[in-house]
PDB file of C-alpha atoms and ligand atoms in Angstrom:
ATOM      1  CA  MET A 283     -32.563  -7.812   9.645  1.00  0.00           C
ATOM      2  CA  LYS A 284     -29.653 -10.189  10.311  1.00  0.00           C
ATOM      3  CA  LYS A 285     -27.013  -8.621  12.557  1.00  0.00           C
ATOM      4  CA  LEU A 286     -23.506  -8.183  11.127  1.00  0.00           C
ATOM      5  CA  LYS A 287     -20.976 -10.316  12.935  1.00  0.00           C
ATOM      6  CA  ILE A 288     -17.899  -8.238  13.728  1.00  0.00           C
ATOM      7  CA  ALA A 289     -14.439  -9.055  15.113  1.00  0.00           C
ATOM      8  CA  ILE A 290     -11.755  -6.579  16.193  1.00  0.00           C
ATOM      9  CA  PHE A 291      -8.196  -7.847  16.499  1.00  0.00           C
ATOM     10  CA  ASP A 292      -5.032  -5.988  17.472  1.00  0.00           C
ATOM     11  CA  LEU A 293      -1.351  -6.596  16.788  1.00  0.00           C
ATOM     12  CA  THR A 294       1.748  -4.517  17.609  1.00  0.00           C
ATOM     13  CA  ASP A 295       0.578  -0.965  18.228  1.00  0.00           C
ATOM     14  CA  CYS A 296      -0.470   1.492  20.937  1.00  0.00           C
ATOM     15  CA  GLU A 297      -4.200   0.523  20.852  1.00  0.00           C
ATOM     16  CA  GLY A 298      -5.061   4.201  20.289  1.00  0.00           C
ATOM     17  CA  CYS A 299      -7.391   3.409  17.383  1.00  0.00           C
ATOM     18  CA  GLU A 300      -9.387   0.937  19.503  1.00  0.00           C
ATOM     19  CA  LEU A 301      -9.613   3.669  22.157  1.00  0.00           C
ATOM     20  CA  GLU A 302     -11.138   5.976  19.545  1.00  0.00           C
ATOM     21  CA  LEU A 303     -13.706   3.249  18.884  1.00  0.00           C
ATOM     22  CA  ILE A 304     -14.536   3.095  22.597  1.00  0.00           C
ATOM     23  CA  ASN A 305     -14.605   6.920  22.735  1.00  0.00           C
ATOM     24  CA  LEU A 306     -17.544   6.859  20.329  1.00  0.00           C
ATOM     25  CA  ARG A 307     -19.631   5.802  23.373  1.00  0.00           C
ATOM     26  CA  GLU A 308     -23.338   6.355  22.475  1.00  0.00           C
ATOM     27  CA  LYS A 309     -22.660   5.797  18.791  1.00  0.00           C
ATOM     28  CA  LEU A 310     -20.824   2.573  19.630  1.00  0.00           C
ATOM     29  CA  ALA A 311     -23.784   1.453  21.792  1.00  0.00           C
ATOM     30  CA  LYS A 312     -26.038   1.924  18.730  1.00  0.00           C
ATOM     31  CA  VAL A 313     -23.545  -0.013  16.600  1.00  0.00           C
ATOM     32  CA  ALA A 314     -23.527  -2.778  19.224  1.00  0.00           C
ATOM     33  CA  GLU A 315     -27.363  -2.973  19.014  1.00  0.00           C
ATOM     34  CA  GLN A 316     -27.189  -3.511  15.279  1.00  0.00           C
ATOM     35  CA  THR A 317     -24.191  -5.829  15.193  1.00  0.00           C
ATOM     36  CA  ASP A 318     -22.874  -8.844  16.993  1.00  0.00           C
ATOM     37  CA  ILE A 319     -19.390  -8.003  18.312  1.00  0.00           C
ATOM     38  CA  ALA A 320     -18.204 -11.581  18.362  1.00  0.00           C
ATOM     39  CA  ASN A 321     -14.538 -11.124  19.263  1.00  0.00           C
ATOM     40  CA  TRP A 322     -12.828  -8.064  20.769  1.00  0.00           C
ATOM     41  CA  ARG A 323     -10.098  -8.753  23.344  1.00  0.00           C
ATOM     42  CA  PHE A 324      -9.965  -5.090  24.331  1.00  0.00           C
ATOM     43  CA  ALA A 325     -13.601  -4.623  25.319  1.00  0.00           C
ATOM     44  CA  SER A 326     -15.567  -7.873  25.243  1.00  0.00           C
ATOM     45  CA  HIS A 327     -15.627 -11.355  26.809  1.00  0.00           C
ATOM     46  CA  ASN A 328     -16.674 -12.893  23.480  1.00  0.00           C
ATOM     47  CA  HIS A 329     -13.977 -14.914  21.730  1.00  0.00           C
ATOM     48  CA  ASP A 330     -15.819 -16.372  18.750  1.00  0.00           C
ATOM     49  CA  LEU A 331     -13.441 -17.691  16.071  1.00  0.00           C
ATOM     50  CA  GLY A 332     -15.662 -16.858  13.110  1.00  0.00           C
ATOM     51  CA  PRO A 333     -16.798 -16.789  10.427  1.00  0.00           C
ATOM     52  CA  PHE A 334     -17.215 -12.987  10.566  1.00  0.00           C
ATOM     53  CA  ASP A 335     -18.900 -10.502   8.262  1.00  0.00           C
ATOM     54  CA  ILE A 336     -16.354  -7.787   9.026  1.00  0.00           C
ATOM     55  CA  THR A 337     -12.986  -7.989  10.782  1.00  0.00           C
ATOM     56  CA  PHE A 338     -11.133  -4.874  11.872  1.00  0.00           C
ATOM     57  CA  ILE A 339      -7.393  -5.363  12.356  1.00  0.00           C
ATOM     58  CA  GLU A 340      -5.343  -2.755  14.217  1.00  0.00           C
ATOM     59  CA  GLY A 341      -1.534  -2.736  14.417  1.00  0.00           C
ATOM     60  CA  SER A 342       1.359  -4.145  12.395  1.00  0.00           C
ATOM     61  CA  PRO A 343       2.058  -7.866  12.030  1.00  0.00           C
ATOM     62  CA  ILE A 344       5.665  -8.354  13.174  1.00  0.00           C
ATOM     63  CA  THR A 345       5.999 -12.009  14.227  1.00  0.00           C
ATOM     64  CA  GLU A 346       5.259 -15.342  12.515  1.00  0.00           C
ATOM     65  CA  GLY A 347       2.431 -15.725  15.059  1.00  0.00           C
ATOM     66  CA  ASP A 348       0.949 -12.359  13.994  1.00  0.00           C
ATOM     67  CA  ILE A 349       1.192 -13.303  10.328  1.00  0.00           C
ATOM     68  CA  GLU A 350      -0.519 -16.652  10.918  1.00  0.00           C
ATOM     69  CA  ALA A 351      -3.241 -14.879  12.973  1.00  0.00           C
ATOM     70  CA  VAL A 352      -3.994 -12.345  10.220  1.00  0.00           C
ATOM     71  CA  LYS A 353      -4.131 -15.114   7.604  1.00  0.00           C
ATOM     72  CA  GLN A 354      -6.645 -17.000   9.768  1.00  0.00           C
ATOM     73  CA  ALA A 355      -8.657 -13.806  10.306  1.00  0.00           C
ATOM     74  CA  ARG A 356      -8.658 -13.239   6.531  1.00  0.00           C
ATOM     75  CA  ALA A 357      -9.870 -16.760   5.861  1.00  0.00           C
ATOM     76  CA  ALA A 358     -12.672 -16.339   8.433  1.00  0.00           C
ATOM     77  CA  SER A 359     -13.897 -12.923   7.212  1.00  0.00           C
ATOM     78  CA  ARG A 360     -15.997 -11.600   4.362  1.00  0.00           C
ATOM     79  CA  LEU A 361     -14.462  -8.107   4.675  1.00  0.00           C
ATOM     80  CA  VAL A 362     -11.162  -7.129   6.307  1.00  0.00           C
ATOM     81  CA  VAL A 363     -10.615  -3.521   7.389  1.00  0.00           C
ATOM     82  CA  ALA A 364      -7.147  -2.110   8.174  1.00  0.00           C
ATOM     83  CA  LEU A 365      -7.905   0.035  11.242  1.00  0.00           C
ATOM     84  CA  GLY A 366      -5.452   2.910  11.679  1.00  0.00           C
ATOM     85  CA  SER A 367      -2.106   3.722  10.142  1.00  0.00           C
ATOM     86  CA  CYS A 368      -0.174   0.861  11.786  1.00  0.00           C
ATOM     87  CA  ALA A 369      -2.356  -1.635   9.906  1.00  0.00           C
ATOM     88  CA  ASP A 370      -2.887   0.506   6.827  1.00  0.00           C
ATOM     89  CA  LEU A 371       0.666   1.814   6.274  1.00  0.00           C
ATOM     90  CA  GLY A 372       2.914  -0.099   8.693  1.00  0.00           C
ATOM     91  CA  GLY A 373       2.783   2.903  11.053  1.00  0.00           C
ATOM     92  CA  LEU A 374       5.503   5.209  12.222  1.00  0.00           C
ATOM     93  CA  GLN A 375       7.518   2.159  13.290  1.00  0.00           C
ATOM     94  CA  ALA A 376       7.854   1.073   9.638  1.00  0.00           C
ATOM     95  CA  SER A 377       9.758   4.255   8.780  1.00  0.00           C
ATOM     96  CA  LEU A 378      12.928   2.782  10.304  1.00  0.00           C
ATOM     97  CA  GLY A 379      13.437   0.260   7.505  1.00  0.00           C
ATOM     98  CA  ALA A 380      14.862  -3.260   7.921  1.00  0.00           C
ATOM     99  CA  LYS A 381      18.492  -2.292   8.617  1.00  0.00           C
ATOM    100  CA  ALA A 382      17.766   0.300  11.311  1.00  0.00           C
ATOM    101  CA  TRP A 383      15.143  -2.016  12.872  1.00  0.00           C
ATOM    102  CA  THR A 384      17.718  -4.792  13.368  1.00  0.00           C
ATOM    103  CA  GLN A 385      20.397  -2.327  14.488  1.00  0.00           C
ATOM    104  CA  GLY A 386      18.011  -0.700  16.974  1.00  0.00           C
ATOM    105  CA  LEU A 387      17.161  -4.062  18.556  1.00  0.00           C
ATOM    106  CA  LYS A 388      20.868  -4.829  18.971  1.00  0.00           C
ATOM    107  CA  GLU A 389      21.506  -1.454  20.600  1.00  0.00           C
ATOM    108  CA  VAL A 390      18.646  -1.930  23.064  1.00  0.00           C
ATOM    109  CA  TYR A 391      18.971  -5.661  23.861  1.00  0.00           C
ATOM    110  CA  GLY A 392      22.627  -6.397  23.029  1.00  0.00           C
ATOM    111  CA  GLU A 393      24.477  -8.077  20.149  1.00  0.00           C
ATOM    112  CA  LYS A 394      23.424 -11.621  21.136  1.00  0.00           C
ATOM    113  CA  TYR A 395      19.704 -10.884  21.256  1.00  0.00           C
ATOM    114  CA  GLN A 396      17.746 -13.176  18.911  1.00  0.00           C
ATOM    115  CA  THR A 397      14.583 -11.370  17.893  1.00  0.00           C
ATOM    116  CA  LYS A 398      11.374 -13.018  16.728  1.00  0.00           C
ATOM    117  CA  SER A 399      10.195  -9.766  15.188  1.00  0.00           C
ATOM    118  CA  LYS A 400      10.328  -8.684  11.559  1.00  0.00           C
ATOM    119  CA  PRO A 401      10.415  -5.060  10.383  1.00  0.00           C
ATOM    120  CA  PRO A 402       6.821  -3.728  10.448  1.00  0.00           C
ATOM    121  CA  LYS A 403       4.853  -3.846   7.203  1.00  0.00           C
ATOM    122  CA  PRO A 404       1.286  -2.875   6.304  1.00  0.00           C
ATOM    123  CA  LEU A 405      -1.348  -5.573   6.671  1.00  0.00           C
ATOM    124  CA  SER A 406      -1.749  -5.655   2.885  1.00  0.00           C
ATOM    125  CA  TYR A 407       1.829  -6.985   2.624  1.00  0.00           C
ATOM    126  CA  TYR A 408       0.557 -10.313   4.034  1.00  0.00           C
ATOM    127  CA  ILE A 409      -3.162 -10.501   3.223  1.00  0.00           C
ATOM    128  CA  ASP A 410      -5.790  -8.930   0.953  1.00  0.00           C
ATOM    129  CA  VAL A 411      -7.384  -5.931   2.650  1.00  0.00           C
ATOM    130  CA  ASP A 412     -10.837  -4.794   1.510  1.00  0.00           C
ATOM    131  CA  LEU A 413     -11.156  -1.442   3.241  1.00  0.00           C
ATOM    132  CA  HIS A 414      -8.743   1.065   4.760  1.00  0.00           C
ATOM    133  CA  LEU A 415      -9.438   3.442   7.611  1.00  0.00           C
ATOM    134  CA  PRO A 416      -6.207   5.408   8.069  1.00  0.00           C
ATOM    135  CA  GLY A 417      -5.051   7.821  10.767  1.00  0.00           C
ATOM    136  CA  CYS A 418      -2.839   7.779  13.821  1.00  0.00           C
ATOM    137  CA  PRO A 419      -5.261   7.563  15.457  1.00  0.00           C
ATOM    138  CA  VAL A 420      -8.325   7.164  13.245  1.00  0.00           C
ATOM    139  CA  ASN A 421     -10.652  10.176  13.233  1.00  0.00           C
ATOM    140  CA  GLN A 422     -13.811   9.667  15.331  1.00  0.00           C
ATOM    141  CA  ASN A 423     -16.204  11.257  12.800  1.00  0.00           C
ATOM    142  CA  GLU A 424     -14.727   9.240   9.973  1.00  0.00           C
ATOM    143  CA  LEU A 425     -14.931   6.102  12.087  1.00  0.00           C
ATOM    144  CA  ALA A 426     -18.602   6.763  12.958  1.00  0.00           C
ATOM    145  CA  ASN A 427     -19.483   7.378   9.283  1.00  0.00           C
ATOM    146  CA  PHE A 428     -17.508   4.304   8.268  1.00  0.00           C
ATOM    147  CA  LEU A 429     -19.429   2.106  10.744  1.00  0.00           C
ATOM    148  CA  SER A 430     -22.795   3.589   9.676  1.00  0.00           C
ATOM    149  CA  SER A 431     -22.024   2.834   6.026  1.00  0.00           C
ATOM    150  CA  LEU A 432     -21.075  -0.748   6.845  1.00  0.00           C
ATOM    151  CA  ILE A 433     -24.271  -1.271   8.865  1.00  0.00           C
ATOM    152  CA  MET A 434     -26.282   0.071   5.918  1.00  0.00           C
ATOM    153  CA  THR A 435     -24.268  -2.341   3.701  1.00  0.00           C
ATOM    154  CA  LYS A 436     -22.810   0.611   1.784  1.00  0.00           C
ATOM    155  CA  ARG A 437     -19.136   0.573   0.867  1.00  0.00           C
ATOM    156  CA  PRO A 438     -17.425   3.427   2.779  1.00  0.00           C
ATOM    157  CA  GLU A 439     -15.738   5.845   0.400  1.00  0.00           C
ATOM    158  CA  GLU A 440     -12.067   6.741   0.690  1.00  0.00           C
ATOM    159  CA  ALA A 441     -11.184  10.436   0.761  1.00  0.00           C
ATOM    160  CA  ARG A 442      -9.965  11.623  -2.643  1.00  0.00           C
ATOM    161  CA  PHE A 443      -8.963  15.095  -1.499  1.00  0.00           C
ATOM    162  CA  PRO A 444      -5.957  16.418   0.443  1.00  0.00           C
ATOM    163  CA  VAL A 445      -5.797  17.660   4.037  1.00  0.00           C
ATOM    164  CA  CYS A 446      -5.422  21.169   2.556  1.00  0.00           C
ATOM    165  CA  LEU A 447      -9.056  21.130   1.401  1.00  0.00           C
ATOM    166  CA  GLU A 448     -10.351  20.717   4.947  1.00  0.00           C
ATOM    167  CA  CYS A 449      -7.703  23.107   6.241  1.00  0.00           C
ATOM    168  CA  LYS A 450      -8.746  25.883   3.839  1.00  0.00           C
ATOM    169  CA  ALA A 451     -12.441  25.229   4.589  1.00  0.00           C
ATOM    170  CA  LYS A 452     -11.593  26.052   8.212  1.00  0.00           C
ATOM    171  CA  GLU A 453      -9.874  29.250   7.075  1.00  0.00           C
ATOM    172  CA  ASN A 454      -6.610  28.320   8.811  1.00  0.00           C
ATOM    173  CA  SER A 455      -3.564  30.371   7.939  1.00  0.00           C
ATOM    174  CA  CYS A 456      -1.208  28.139   5.927  1.00  0.00           C
ATOM    175  CA  LEU A 457       1.886  26.999   7.853  1.00  0.00           C
ATOM    176  CA  PHE A 458       4.043  27.522   4.746  1.00  0.00           C
ATOM    177  CA  LEU A 459       3.380  31.273   5.100  1.00  0.00           C
ATOM    178  CA  ALA A 460       5.052  31.040   8.508  1.00  0.00           C
ATOM    179  CA  GLY A 461       8.022  29.179   6.974  1.00  0.00           C
ATOM    180  CA  LYS A 462       7.007  25.780   8.412  1.00  0.00           C
ATOM    181  CA  PRO A 463       6.707  22.518   6.457  1.00  0.00           C
ATOM    182  CA  CYS A 464       3.401  20.651   6.178  1.00  0.00           C
ATOM    183  CA  LEU A 465       2.434  17.501   4.241  1.00  0.00           C
ATOM    184  CA  GLY A 466      -1.214  18.587   3.834  1.00  0.00           C
ATOM    185  CA  PRO A 467      -1.041  19.013   0.029  1.00  0.00           C
ATOM    186  CA  ILE A 468      -0.108  15.362  -0.594  1.00  0.00           C
ATOM    187  CA  THR A 469      -1.866  13.664   2.347  1.00  0.00           C
ATOM    188  CA  LYS A 470      -5.279  12.021   2.113  1.00  0.00           C
ATOM    189  CA  GLY A 471      -7.941  14.084   3.915  1.00  0.00           C
ATOM    190  CA  GLY A 472     -10.554  12.929   6.392  1.00  0.00           C
ATOM    191  CA  CYS A 473      -9.134  14.199   9.687  1.00  0.00           C
ATOM    192  CA  GLN A 474     -10.687  17.659   9.323  1.00  0.00           C
ATOM    193  CA  ALA A 475      -7.145  19.078   9.235  1.00  0.00           C
ATOM    194  CA  ALA A 476      -6.649  18.098  12.886  1.00  0.00           C
ATOM    195  CA  CYS A 477      -3.010  19.186  13.157  1.00  0.00           C
ATOM    196  CA  PRO A 478      -2.857  22.430  11.124  1.00  0.00           C
ATOM    197  CA  SER A 479      -6.008  23.584  12.937  1.00  0.00           C
ATOM    198  CA  ARG A 480      -3.905  23.506  16.103  1.00  0.00           C
ATOM    199  CA  GLY A 481      -0.880  25.182  14.523  1.00  0.00           C
ATOM    200  CA  LEU A 482       0.938  21.867  13.991  1.00  0.00           C
ATOM    201  CA  GLN A 483       2.206  20.519  10.702  1.00  0.00           C
ATOM    202  CA  CYS A 484       0.549  17.572   8.967  1.00  0.00           C
ATOM    203  CA  TRP A 485       2.847  14.528   9.238  1.00  0.00           C
ATOM    204  CA  GLY A 486       0.938  12.473   6.694  1.00  0.00           C
ATOM    205  CA  CYS A 487      -0.641   9.924   9.030  1.00  0.00           C
ATOM    206  CA  PHE A 488      -3.630   9.393   6.700  1.00  0.00           C
ATOM    207  CA  GLY A 489      -1.238   8.249   3.979  1.00  0.00           C
ATOM    208  CA  ALA A 490      -0.244   9.597   0.591  1.00  0.00           C
ATOM    209  CA  LEU A 491      -3.028  11.083  -1.524  1.00  0.00           C
ATOM    210  CA  ARG A 492      -3.581   8.993  -4.661  1.00  0.00           C
ATOM    211  CA  GLY A 493      -2.973  11.161  -7.712  1.00  0.00           C
ATOM    212  CA  GLY A 494      -1.209  13.933  -5.765  1.00  0.00           C
ATOM    213  CA  ASN A 495       1.713  15.674  -7.458  1.00  0.00           C
ATOM    214  CA  HIS A 496       4.282  14.108  -5.130  1.00  0.00           C
ATOM    215  CA  HIS A 497       7.316  14.828  -7.305  1.00  0.00           C
ATOM    216  CA  ALA A 498       6.576  18.568  -7.579  1.00  0.00           C
ATOM    217  CA  PHE A 499       5.802  18.782  -3.869  1.00  0.00           C
ATOM    218  CA  LYS A 500       9.021  16.981  -2.959  1.00  0.00           C
ATOM    219  CA  SER A 501      11.107  19.325  -5.093  1.00  0.00           C
ATOM    220  CA  ASN A 502       9.420  22.406  -3.529  1.00  0.00           C
ATOM    221  CA  LEU A 503       9.998  21.050  -0.013  1.00  0.00           C
ATOM    222  CA  GLU A 504      13.656  20.383  -0.866  1.00  0.00           C
ATOM    223  CA  LYS A 505      14.137  23.958  -2.083  1.00  0.00           C
ATOM    224  CA  LYS A 506      12.813  25.326   1.212  1.00  0.00           C
ATOM    225  CA  PHE A 507      13.950  22.761   3.779  1.00  0.00           C
ATOM    226  CA  GLY A 508      16.725  20.713   2.155  1.00  0.00           C
ATOM    227  CA  GLN A 509      16.934  17.113   0.915  1.00  0.00           C
ATOM    228  CA  GLU A 510      17.559  15.427   4.257  1.00  0.00           C
ATOM    229  CA  LYS A 511      14.666  17.021   6.117  1.00  0.00           C
ATOM    230  CA  THR A 512      12.319  16.480   3.168  1.00  0.00           C
ATOM    231  CA  LYS A 513      13.134  12.784   3.019  1.00  0.00           C
ATOM    232  CA  SER A 514      12.737  12.288   6.755  1.00  0.00           C
ATOM    233  CA  LEU A 515       9.344  14.061   6.683  1.00  0.00           C
ATOM    234  CA  LEU A 516       8.081  11.960   3.783  1.00  0.00           C
ATOM    235  CA  LYS A 517       9.434   8.750   5.248  1.00  0.00           C
ATOM    236  CA  ASN A 518       7.483   8.924   8.512  1.00  0.00           C
ATOM    237  CA  PHE A 519       4.206   7.496   7.258  1.00  0.00           C
ATOM    238  CA  PHE A 520       4.758   7.013   3.522  1.00  0.00           C
ATOM    239  CA  SER A 521       7.747   4.647   3.570  1.00  0.00           C
ATOM    240  CA  ASN A 522       5.716   1.595   2.439  1.00  0.00           C
ATOM    241  CA  GLN A 523       3.656   3.441  -0.146  1.00  0.00           C
ATOM    242  CA  GLU A 524       4.198   3.377  -3.895  1.00  0.00           C
ATOM    243  CA  GLU A 525       4.337   7.193  -3.936  1.00  0.00           C
ATOM    244  CA  PHE A 526       7.389   7.171  -1.621  1.00  0.00           C
ATOM    245  CA  LYS A 527       9.048   4.380  -3.619  1.00  0.00           C
ATOM    246  CA  SER A 528       8.661   6.409  -6.788  1.00  0.00           C
ATOM    247  CA  LEU A 529      10.265   9.425  -5.067  1.00  0.00           C
ATOM    248  CA  TYR A 530      13.121   7.381  -3.583  1.00  0.00           C
ATOM    249  CA  PRO A 531      13.551   4.293  -5.811  1.00  0.00           C
ATOM    250  CA  ARG A 532      16.856   3.265  -4.233  1.00  0.00           C
ATOM    251  CA  GLU A 533      15.520   3.218  -0.672  1.00  0.00           C
ATOM    252  CA  GLU A 534      15.405  -0.298   0.968  1.00  0.00           C
TER     253      GLU A 534
HETATM  254  S1  SF4 B 888      -2.283   3.990  14.118  1.00  0.00           S
HETATM  255 FE1  SF4 B 888      -1.415   5.271  15.760  1.00  0.00          FE
HETATM  256  S2  SF4 B 888      -3.048   5.419  17.299  1.00  0.00           S
HETATM  257 FE2  SF4 B 888      -3.580   3.709  15.929  1.00  0.00          FE
HETATM  258  S3  SF4 B 888      -2.728   1.911  16.943  1.00  0.00           S
HETATM  259 FE3  SF4 B 888      -1.173   2.648  15.512  1.00  0.00          FE
HETATM  260  S4  SF4 B 888       0.157   4.001  16.749  1.00  0.00           S
HETATM  261 FE4  SF4 B 888      -1.747   3.704  17.876  1.00  0.00          FE
HETATM  262  S1  SF4 B 889      -1.284  24.442   6.692  1.00  0.00           S
HETATM  263 FE1  SF4 B 889      -0.823  22.523   5.652  1.00  0.00          FE
HETATM  264  S2  SF4 B 889      -2.825  21.584   5.329  1.00  0.00           S
HETATM  265 FE2  SF4 B 889      -3.171  23.734   5.779  1.00  0.00          FE
HETATM  266  S3  SF4 B 889      -3.277  24.716   3.756  1.00  0.00           S
HETATM  267 FE3  SF4 B 889      -1.168  24.885   4.485  1.00  0.00          FE
HETATM  268  S4  SF4 B 889      -0.142  23.099   3.589  1.00  0.00           S
HETATM  269 FE4  SF4 B 889      -2.333  22.708   3.480  1.00  0.00          FE
HETATM  270  S1  SF4 B 890      -3.322  16.666   9.806  1.00  0.00           S
HETATM  271 FE1  SF4 B 890      -2.023  15.118   8.892  1.00  0.00          FE
HETATM  272  S2  SF4 B 890      -0.855  14.220  10.599  1.00  0.00           S
HETATM  273 FE2  SF4 B 890      -2.584  15.389  11.475  1.00  0.00          FE
HETATM  274  S3  SF4 B 890      -4.218  13.866  11.738  1.00  0.00           S
HETATM  275 FE3  SF4 B 890      -4.515  14.808   9.724  1.00  0.00          FE
HETATM  276  S4  SF4 B 890      -3.404  13.473   8.295  1.00  0.00           S
HETATM  277 FE4  SF4 B 890      -2.688  12.988  10.351  1.00  0.00          FE
END
């Protein structure tokens, strides 16, 4: 069987999703046997420029150079995968919005600073993305299953259930009963309810659940926690998603 030729590129991010890939260890060794990892700055000396069967891109494109690089990667790849929430959603850094991004740079570097960066956007803002593997960071089990599917030339399936489903399957006590907010009901599952299982709220890093009742959930959150807190919770990871835009149509 012909080996799949894979590239892994990274942009502006913390590289945590690539670390999760490395943390797969034995599973990654098996993947490496069945694929040709042709370009991976983080963990390989190979710097092949393509063409590739599958290209994973981690991080947000924020400079003209990044945008050009992702366009070239797109042109050289049969399938492009957005690896992690920075690539899939723009990441936490996108929640600032254009105005606060520019203002923040001025506060840190001074009024005269000329930045080459643009406010972070999801990869799909610049190129067509075939597959999405969300999470900040991506979940190891999901990543392993995703890679196995690709090797077997099966299209990995996106989760169509909320974090709550996995949370209830683990018999966790719901954080709302303790008066704490949690975005589990409207967040795409796949992380095995990583945060609520440790007593922490879900922040939505897997992205908004398609088909979730976002308007009803927003109004319930507002009743309990107020408009400002609700908006800031929803903005963290959802700010570039259609669901957030429909909740806050006037937002930049
Ligand atoms: S999604 Fe999170 S863990 Fe992954 S690269 Fe971005 S900031 Fe790091
Ligand atoms: S703790 Fe969060 S994820 Fe778990 S059931 Fe409650 S709302 Fe859902
Ligand atoms: S529980 Fe929510 S914030 Fe935590 S990893 Fe899962 S999707 Fe991300």
